[in-house]
Coordinates of C-alpha atoms and ligand atoms in Angstrom, one line a residue:
M201 CA -0.1 0.3 -0.1
S202 CA 2.8 2.7 1.0
G203 CA 4.5 2.1 -2.7
L204 CA 1.3 1.8 -4.7
Y205 CA -0.2 4.9 -3.1
G206 CA 2.4 6.3 -1.6
I207 CA 1.1 6.6 1.9
D208 CA 3.1 7.4 5.2
D209 CA 4.1 4.4 6.8
A210 CA 3.4 5.3 10.2
F211 CA -0.3 5.9 9.3
L212 CA -0.9 2.4 7.6
S213 CA 0.3 1.1 11.0
L214 CA -2.1 3.2 13.0
A215 CA -5.1 2.2 10.2
Q216 CA -4.1 -1.4 10.8
D217 CA -4.8 -1.2 14.6
A218 CA -8.1 0.8 13.7
A219 CA -9.2 -2.4 11.4
L220 CA -8.5 -4.9 14.2
K221 CA -10.5 -2.9 16.9
A222 CA -13.2 -2.4 14.0
G223 CA -13.4 -6.0 13.6
P224 CA -15.9 -7.0 16.6
E225 CA -18.3 -4.0 15.8
W226 CA -18.4 -5.2 11.8
E227 CA -19.9 -8.3 13.1
R228 CA -23.3 -6.6 14.1
A229 CA -23.2 -5.0 10.4
E230 CA -23.0 -8.5 9.0
D231 CA -25.7 -9.9 10.6
T232 CA -28.3 -6.9 9.8
R233 CA -27.0 -7.4 6.4
R234 CA -28.1 -11.1 6.4
H235 CA -31.1 -10.5 8.1
N236 CA -32.1 -7.8 5.6
Y237 CA -30.7 -9.4 2.3
L238 CA -33.2 -12.5 3.0
K239 CA -36.1 -10.0 3.5
V240 CA -35.0 -8.9 0.3
L241 CA -34.9 -12.1 -1.4
K242 CA -38.3 -13.4 -0.2
A243 CA -40.2 -9.5 -1.4
F244 CA -38.6 -10.1 -5.0
Q245 CA -40.0 -14.0 -4.5
A246 CA -43.4 -12.7 -3.4
A247 CA -43.8 -10.3 -6.1
G248 CA -43.4 -13.0 -8.9
V249 CA -40.5 -11.1 -10.0
G250 CA -39.3 -12.1 -13.9
D251 CA -37.4 -11.1 -17.1
H252 CA -40.7 -9.7 -18.3
H253 CA -40.3 -7.2 -15.5
F254 CA -37.3 -5.7 -17.0
A255 CA -38.8 -4.5 -20.2
G256 CA -39.8 -0.7 -19.9
T257 CA -42.8 1.6 -21.0
T258 CA -42.1 4.8 -23.0
G259 CA -44.7 7.8 -23.1
Y260 CA -47.3 8.0 -20.7
G261 CA -45.9 4.6 -18.8
Y262 CA -49.3 3.0 -18.5
G263 CA -49.3 -0.5 -17.2
D264 CA -45.7 -0.9 -16.6
L265 CA -45.4 -4.3 -15.1
G266 CA -41.9 -3.7 -14.2
R267 CA -42.8 -0.7 -12.2
E268 CA -45.9 -2.1 -10.6
A269 CA -43.9 -5.1 -9.4
L270 CA -40.8 -2.9 -8.1
E271 CA -43.3 -1.3 -6.2
S272 CA -45.1 -4.1 -4.5
V273 CA -41.1 -5.4 -3.8
Y274 CA -40.4 -1.9 -2.1
A275 CA -43.3 -1.8 0.1
E276 CA -43.2 -5.3 1.3
V277 CA -39.8 -4.8 2.4
F278 CA -40.3 -1.7 3.9
G279 CA -43.5 -2.9 5.8
T280 CA -45.8 -0.3 4.4
E281 CA -49.2 -0.7 2.3
G282 CA -47.8 0.6 -1.1
A283 CA -45.1 2.7 -2.5
I284 CA -43.8 4.8 -5.1
V285 CA -40.4 4.4 -6.7
R286 CA -39.7 6.5 -10.0
H287 CA -36.4 7.7 -11.9
Q288 CA -38.6 10.9 -12.5
I289 CA -38.0 11.6 -8.4
S290 CA -34.5 13.1 -9.4
S291 CA -33.4 13.7 -5.5
G292 CA -34.4 12.9 -1.7
T293 CA -35.4 16.4 -1.1
Q294 CA -37.9 15.7 -3.9
A295 CA -39.4 13.2 -2.2
V296 CA -39.4 14.8 0.9
S297 CA -41.2 17.8 -0.8
A298 CA -43.6 15.6 -2.2
C299 CA -44.5 14.2 0.8
L300 CA -45.3 17.3 2.5
F301 CA -46.9 19.3 -0.3
G302 CA -49.1 16.2 -0.9
I303 CA -50.6 16.1 2.4
L304 CA -50.2 19.6 3.8
L305 CA -52.5 22.6 2.8
P306 CA -53.1 26.2 3.2
G307 CA -53.1 26.7 7.0
D308 CA -52.2 23.1 8.0
E309 CA -49.5 22.6 10.7
L310 CA -46.6 20.6 10.8
V311 CA -44.2 19.8 13.5
V312 CA -40.7 18.9 12.7
A313 CA -39.9 16.7 15.7
T314 CA -36.0 15.8 15.3
G315 CA -34.9 19.8 15.3
P316 CA -33.6 22.1 12.3
P317 CA -34.1 19.8 9.1
Y318 CA -31.1 19.1 6.7
D319 CA -30.4 22.5 4.7
T320 CA -32.1 21.0 1.5
V321 CA -35.3 20.6 3.3
A322 CA -35.1 23.7 5.3
R323 CA -35.9 25.6 2.3
V324 CA -39.0 23.1 1.4
I325 CA -40.2 24.5 4.2
G326 CA -39.2 27.8 3.9
R327 CA -37.1 29.9 6.1
S328 CA -37.3 33.2 4.3
P329 CA -39.1 35.1 1.5
G330 CA -36.2 34.2 -1.0
D331 CA -37.6 30.4 -0.7
V332 CA -39.7 30.8 -3.8
G333 CA -42.8 27.7 -4.0
S334 CA -42.2 26.8 -0.2
L335 CA -44.7 25.1 2.4
R336 CA -44.7 28.5 4.3
E337 CA -45.6 30.4 1.3
I338 CA -48.5 28.4 0.9
G339 CA -49.5 29.1 4.4
V340 CA -48.0 26.2 6.1
R341 CA -47.4 26.7 9.8
V342 CA -44.5 25.0 11.1
K343 CA -43.2 24.2 15.0
E344 CA -39.7 22.7 15.5
V345 CA -39.0 20.8 18.0
P346 CA -35.5 20.6 19.6
L347 CA -34.0 17.2 20.1
L348 CA -32.6 16.8 23.8
P349 CA -29.0 17.9 24.2
G350 CA -27.6 13.6 23.6
G351 CA -29.7 13.7 20.4
T352 CA -32.5 11.5 21.7
P353 CA -36.2 13.2 20.7
D354 CA -37.7 15.1 23.2
L355 CA -40.9 13.2 23.4
E356 CA -42.5 15.5 26.0
A357 CA -42.1 18.6 24.2
I358 CA -43.1 16.5 21.0
E359 CA -46.8 15.2 22.4
G360 CA -47.0 18.8 23.8
A361 CA -46.5 20.3 20.3
V362 CA -48.7 18.3 18.3
G363 CA -52.1 19.6 18.7
A364 CA -55.7 18.9 17.3
N365 CA -54.7 21.1 14.5
T366 CA -51.4 19.7 13.5
R367 CA -51.8 17.7 10.3
A368 CA -48.1 16.4 9.8
V369 CA -45.1 15.2 11.7
L370 CA -42.0 15.2 10.1
I371 CA -39.1 13.3 11.6
Q372 CA -35.7 13.3 10.0
R373 CA -33.5 9.8 10.9
S374 CA -30.0 10.5 9.5
M375 CA -27.7 13.1 11.0
G376 CA -27.6 15.5 7.6
Y377 CA -24.9 18.3 7.7
S378 CA -25.6 19.1 11.8
W379 CA -23.7 17.1 14.7
R380 CA -26.2 15.2 16.1
R381 CA -26.9 11.7 16.3
A382 CA -29.5 9.6 13.8
L383 CA -32.6 8.2 15.4
P384 CA -32.8 4.3 15.6
V385 CA -36.1 3.1 14.6
D386 CA -37.1 2.1 17.9
E387 CA -36.6 5.9 18.7
V388 CA -38.9 6.6 15.8
G389 CA -41.3 4.4 17.3
W390 CA -41.5 6.6 20.7
I391 CA -41.9 9.4 18.6
V392 CA -44.8 7.5 16.7
E393 CA -46.2 6.5 20.0
A394 CA -46.0 10.5 21.3
V395 CA -47.7 12.0 18.7
R396 CA -50.3 9.4 18.4
R397 CA -51.2 10.3 21.8
A398 CA -51.5 13.9 21.4
N399 CA -53.3 13.4 17.8
D400 CA -54.3 9.9 16.6
G401 CA -54.9 11.5 13.0
A402 CA -51.7 13.1 12.4
I403 CA -49.8 11.7 9.5
I404 CA -46.1 11.0 10.3
V405 CA -43.7 11.4 7.5
V406 CA -40.0 10.1 7.5
D407 CA -37.2 11.9 6.2
N408 CA -35.6 8.5 5.6
C409 CA -32.4 9.4 3.7
Y410 CA -29.3 7.0 4.6
G411 CA -31.4 5.5 7.1
E412 CA -32.5 2.0 4.8
F413 CA -31.1 -1.3 5.5
V414 CA -28.9 -0.1 8.3
E415 CA -31.0 -2.0 11.3
K416 CA -33.3 -5.1 10.9
E417 CA -36.5 -3.0 11.0
E418 CA -37.9 0.2 8.7
P419 CA -40.0 2.8 10.1
G420 CA -42.8 1.5 8.2
E421 CA -43.0 -1.2 10.3
R422 CA -43.3 1.3 13.6
G423 CA -46.7 2.5 12.0
C424 CA -45.0 5.9 9.9
D425 CA -47.3 6.9 7.2
L426 CA -45.3 8.0 4.8
V427 CA -41.2 7.1 4.4
C428 CA -39.3 8.3 1.5
G429 CA -35.7 8.7 0.7
S430 CA -33.4 8.7 -2.5
L431 CA -32.0 5.7 -4.8
I432 CA -28.6 7.2 -5.0
K433 CA -28.1 6.7 -1.6
N434 CA -28.5 3.3 0.4
P435 CA -31.6 1.7 -1.6
G436 CA -29.8 2.4 -4.8
G437 CA -27.2 -0.5 -3.6
G438 CA -24.9 2.2 -6.1
I439 CA -26.4 0.7 -9.2
A440 CA -29.8 2.5 -9.6
P441 CA -28.5 5.6 -12.0
C442 CA -31.4 7.7 -10.4
G443 CA -34.7 7.8 -8.4
G444 CA -36.4 8.2 -5.3
Y445 CA -38.7 6.7 -3.5
I446 CA -42.1 7.2 -1.0
A447 CA -43.0 4.3 0.9
G448 CA -46.4 4.4 2.8
K449 CA -50.2 4.2 3.4
R450 CA -52.2 3.8 0.1
E451 CA -54.6 7.2 1.1
Y452 CA -51.9 9.4 1.7
L453 CA -49.6 8.1 -1.5
D454 CA -52.8 8.7 -3.3
R455 CA -52.4 12.4 -2.2
V456 CA -48.6 12.5 -3.0
A457 CA -49.1 11.0 -6.3
A458 CA -51.5 13.9 -7.3
R459 CA -49.2 15.9 -6.7
L460 CA -46.1 14.4 -8.3
T461 CA -47.6 13.8 -11.5
A462 CA -51.7 15.2 -11.7
P463 CA -54.3 14.9 -10.1
G464 CA -56.6 12.3 -11.6
Q465 CA -53.0 10.7 -13.2
G466 CA -51.3 10.0 -10.0
A467 CA -49.3 6.9 -10.0
G468 CA -50.8 5.4 -13.2
I469 CA -48.5 7.1 -15.3
G470 CA -44.4 7.1 -15.3
P471 CA -42.4 5.5 -18.2
T472 CA -39.7 3.7 -16.8
L473 CA -37.4 3.5 -20.2
G474 CA -35.6 0.8 -19.5
L475 CA -34.5 1.3 -16.1
N476 CA -36.1 -1.1 -14.0
R477 CA -33.7 -3.8 -14.0
L478 CA -31.2 -1.2 -12.7
L479 CA -33.8 -0.5 -10.0
F480 CA -34.7 -4.0 -9.0
Q481 CA -30.8 -5.0 -9.2
G482 CA -29.7 -1.9 -7.0
F483 CA -32.5 -2.7 -4.5
F484 CA -31.3 -6.4 -4.2
M485 CA -27.9 -5.2 -3.7
A486 CA -28.3 -2.2 -1.3
P487 CA -28.2 -4.5 2.2
F488 CA -24.8 -5.6 1.0
V489 CA -23.7 -2.2 -0.3
V490 CA -25.1 -0.9 2.9
S491 CA -23.2 -2.8 5.0
E492 CA -19.6 -2.6 3.2
A493 CA -20.4 1.2 3.7
I494 CA -20.9 0.8 7.6
K495 CA -17.7 -1.3 8.2
G496 CA -15.8 1.6 6.2
A497 CA -17.7 4.3 8.3
I498 CA -16.9 1.8 11.3
F499 CA -13.0 1.6 10.2
A500 CA -13.3 5.6 10.1
S501 CA -14.6 6.3 13.3
W502 CA -11.7 4.4 15.1
F503 CA -8.8 5.5 13.0
L504 CA -9.7 9.3 13.2
E505 CA -10.4 8.9 17.2
T506 CA -7.2 7.8 17.4
L507 CA -5.6 10.5 15.4
G508 CA -7.4 12.9 17.8
F509 CA -10.2 13.8 15.8
D510 CA -14.2 13.6 17.1
T511 CA -16.3 11.3 15.0
M512 CA -20.0 10.7 15.5
P513 CA -21.2 8.3 15.7
R514 CA -18.1 7.4 17.8
P515 CA -16.3 3.9 17.8
G516 CA -18.7 0.9 19.6
D517 CA -21.7 3.5 19.3
R518 CA -24.7 2.3 17.6
R519 CA -25.2 3.1 14.3
A520 CA -28.6 4.4 12.5
D521 CA -27.4 5.5 9.3
S522 CA -25.2 4.9 7.0
V523 CA -23.2 8.7 7.4
Q524 CA -19.8 9.3 9.5
G525 CA -19.5 12.1 10.9
I526 CA -15.8 14.0 11.3
L527 CA -14.8 16.4 13.0
L528 CA -11.8 18.4 11.4
G529 CA -12.3 22.2 13.1
R530 CA -10.9 23.9 10.2
P531 CA -12.0 24.8 6.7
E532 CA -9.2 24.2 4.8
R533 CA -8.7 20.3 6.5
L534 CA -12.2 20.1 5.3
I535 CA -11.0 20.7 1.7
S536 CA -7.7 18.8 1.8
F537 CA -9.5 15.7 3.1
C538 CA -12.0 15.9 0.1
H539 CA -8.7 16.2 -1.8
G540 CA -7.6 12.8 -0.3
I541 CA -10.9 11.1 -0.7
Q542 CA -11.3 12.2 -4.2
A543 CA -8.1 10.9 -5.2
A544 CA -8.9 7.4 -3.8
S545 CA -11.9 7.3 -6.1
P546 CA -12.1 5.1 -9.5
V547 CA -13.5 8.2 -11.1
N548 CA -11.7 11.6 -11.6
S549 CA -9.3 10.9 -9.2
M550 CA -6.8 13.8 -10.9
V551 CA -9.8 16.4 -9.5
L552 CA -9.2 18.9 -7.1
P553 CA -12.5 19.6 -5.8
E554 CA -13.5 23.3 -4.6
A555 CA -15.9 24.9 -2.2
G556 CA -19.1 25.8 -4.5
E557 CA -22.4 27.0 -4.4
M558 CA -25.0 24.4 -4.7
P559 CA -29.0 24.2 -5.5
G560 CA -31.0 24.3 -2.4
Y561 CA -27.9 25.0 -0.1
G562 CA -27.1 28.0 1.8
D563 CA -23.5 27.8 2.8
K564 CA -20.7 27.4 0.8
I565 CA -20.2 23.1 0.5
V566 CA -17.0 20.8 -0.4
M567 CA -17.3 17.9 -2.0
G568 CA -15.0 14.6 -2.7
G569 CA -15.8 11.3 -4.2
G570 CA -15.2 10.3 -7.8
T571 CA -18.6 8.5 -9.0
F572 CA -19.8 6.2 -11.5
I573 CA -23.1 8.2 -10.6
Q574 CA -23.0 12.1 -10.4
G575 CA -23.5 12.8 -6.7
A576 CA -24.0 9.2 -5.8
S577 CA -23.9 8.9 -2.3
S578 CA -24.5 4.8 -2.1
E579 CA -20.3 5.3 -3.5
L580 CA -17.6 6.8 -1.3
S581 CA -18.1 10.5 -1.2
V582 CA -17.8 13.3 1.6
D583 CA -19.0 16.4 1.8
A584 CA -18.5 19.5 4.2
P585 CA -20.5 22.5 4.2
L586 CA -18.0 25.5 5.2
R587 CA -19.6 26.5 8.5
E588 CA -18.9 25.5 12.0
P589 CA -17.9 23.7 13.6
Y590 CA -16.1 22.1 10.3
A591 CA -17.3 18.9 10.1
C592 CA -17.4 16.7 7.5
Y593 CA -19.7 13.5 6.2
L594 CA -18.4 10.6 4.8
Q595 CA -20.7 8.2 3.5
G596 CA -21.0 5.2 1.1
G597 CA -18.4 3.3 -0.6
V598 CA -19.3 -0.2 -2.4
A599 CA -16.4 -1.9 -0.6
W600 CA -15.1 -1.2 2.8
E601 CA -11.8 -1.5 1.7
Q602 CA -12.1 1.8 -0.7
V603 CA -13.8 3.9 2.4
A604 CA -10.3 2.6 4.2
L605 CA -8.2 3.7 1.7
G606 CA -10.1 7.2 1.2
V607 CA -9.7 8.0 4.6
I608 CA -6.2 7.3 5.0
M609 CA -5.3 9.5 1.8
G610 CA -7.7 12.0 3.3
V611 CA -5.5 12.1 6.5
D612 CA -2.4 11.9 4.3
R613 CA -3.0 14.9 2.1
M614 CA -3.6 16.9 5.1
R615 CA -0.9 16.0 6.7
K616 CA 1.2 16.4 3.2
D617 CA -0.4 20.0 3.4
G618 CA 0.8 21.1 7.0
L619 CA -2.4 20.8 8.3
I620 CA -1.9 17.9 11.0
Ligands
PLP213 C1 -29.5 13.3 1.5 C2 -30.4 13.9 2.4 C3 -31.7 14.7 2.0 C4 -32.2 14.7 0.5 O1 -30.6 15.2 -0.3 P1 -30.6 14.9 -2.1 O2 -29.4 15.5 -2.0 O3 -31.6 15.9 -2.6 O4 -31.2 13.5 -2.1 C5 -32.5 14.8 2.7 N1 -32.6 14.8 3.8 C6 -31.3 13.8 4.6 C7 -31.4 13.9 6.3 C8 -30.5 13.8 3.5 O5 -29.7 13.4 4.4

């Protein structure tokens, strides 16, 4: 390795120690993978997935058998009545946005149960008049309940905030770009119980980005009404070229579909253009890819803690998403670390990432990761908004070895740049 990649020998021996320490923690990830793999396989068999489902439709996409079978596989695995799985959903943000605009009307109240939402979701809700087309603009009222200091949900405050007029409650599982822990599915279940006590009819929506297949259970199995995410994160298995999903109760899916396409047409249209096989295959691969990413993330937390950096989750912590937060503390280090991750990538390894503006984000962001699919974070990638506390968020990787190489090269790059 040191000859092949020019990495300092001292880092390699520290990395070897970290890999040894990470080993016992990997067993949990592999146990989860086995469970989820068998669950996914069973759902393919139950839906009778066949070659004929891989043919695509064009135009309106009426009667697309592959699309229908894929959506029934998603619903089965995520424990919901139905699902909408479409390549026309271009981002996780669009999936969350479709859910919220599908169920909220002017004058309705939304309670955000997990503190400040992810940057792009905050703009869907609307923080300022500059957020054109936001929920606030159409007159949705929003209350936000912060997480408790340890990052657990504040059940009492949630129960207090949800009233008779609350139409929907939003739960964000992953840490996003904030220094908070991800919510395990059983804690999502506690929120569901608290919300039901206060208002049995409130619609519970989960932003499940990065949460899929990290645990043996999914939020739909705990009674959440709508659960959504991106196919270029966990459930696409590194193979889906684009897309998003929304799984949940039929009556709410119908409303969401009416916003996603048009009232009356709903989920009945949407040509698949020959992409079905990739979405099926990606979903089939997803439990493996997620477990590799998590093994890489566990290694990263051990290795960076050894070097004196704070990580979230920390070594030994239970994991509820596939993201690894690393507190680097200085903007120059974020950029340098991203250069190392980029250099460890199979595509565009010669590119030097710079911080830039991104659609939907307020702060400048630097990203590293040369992926086959643009922006895919099922593949190894790192993002860092240039703001306090100067943390980066590492995720994905179809093989843990690549994550390890990326992290080692990131640290080595910071050393070469004189930053550590
Ligand atoms: C990634 C992510 C999203 C959606 O991001 P896109 O880049 O639009 O797919 C939403 N919420 C959270 C918590 C996320 O991590």
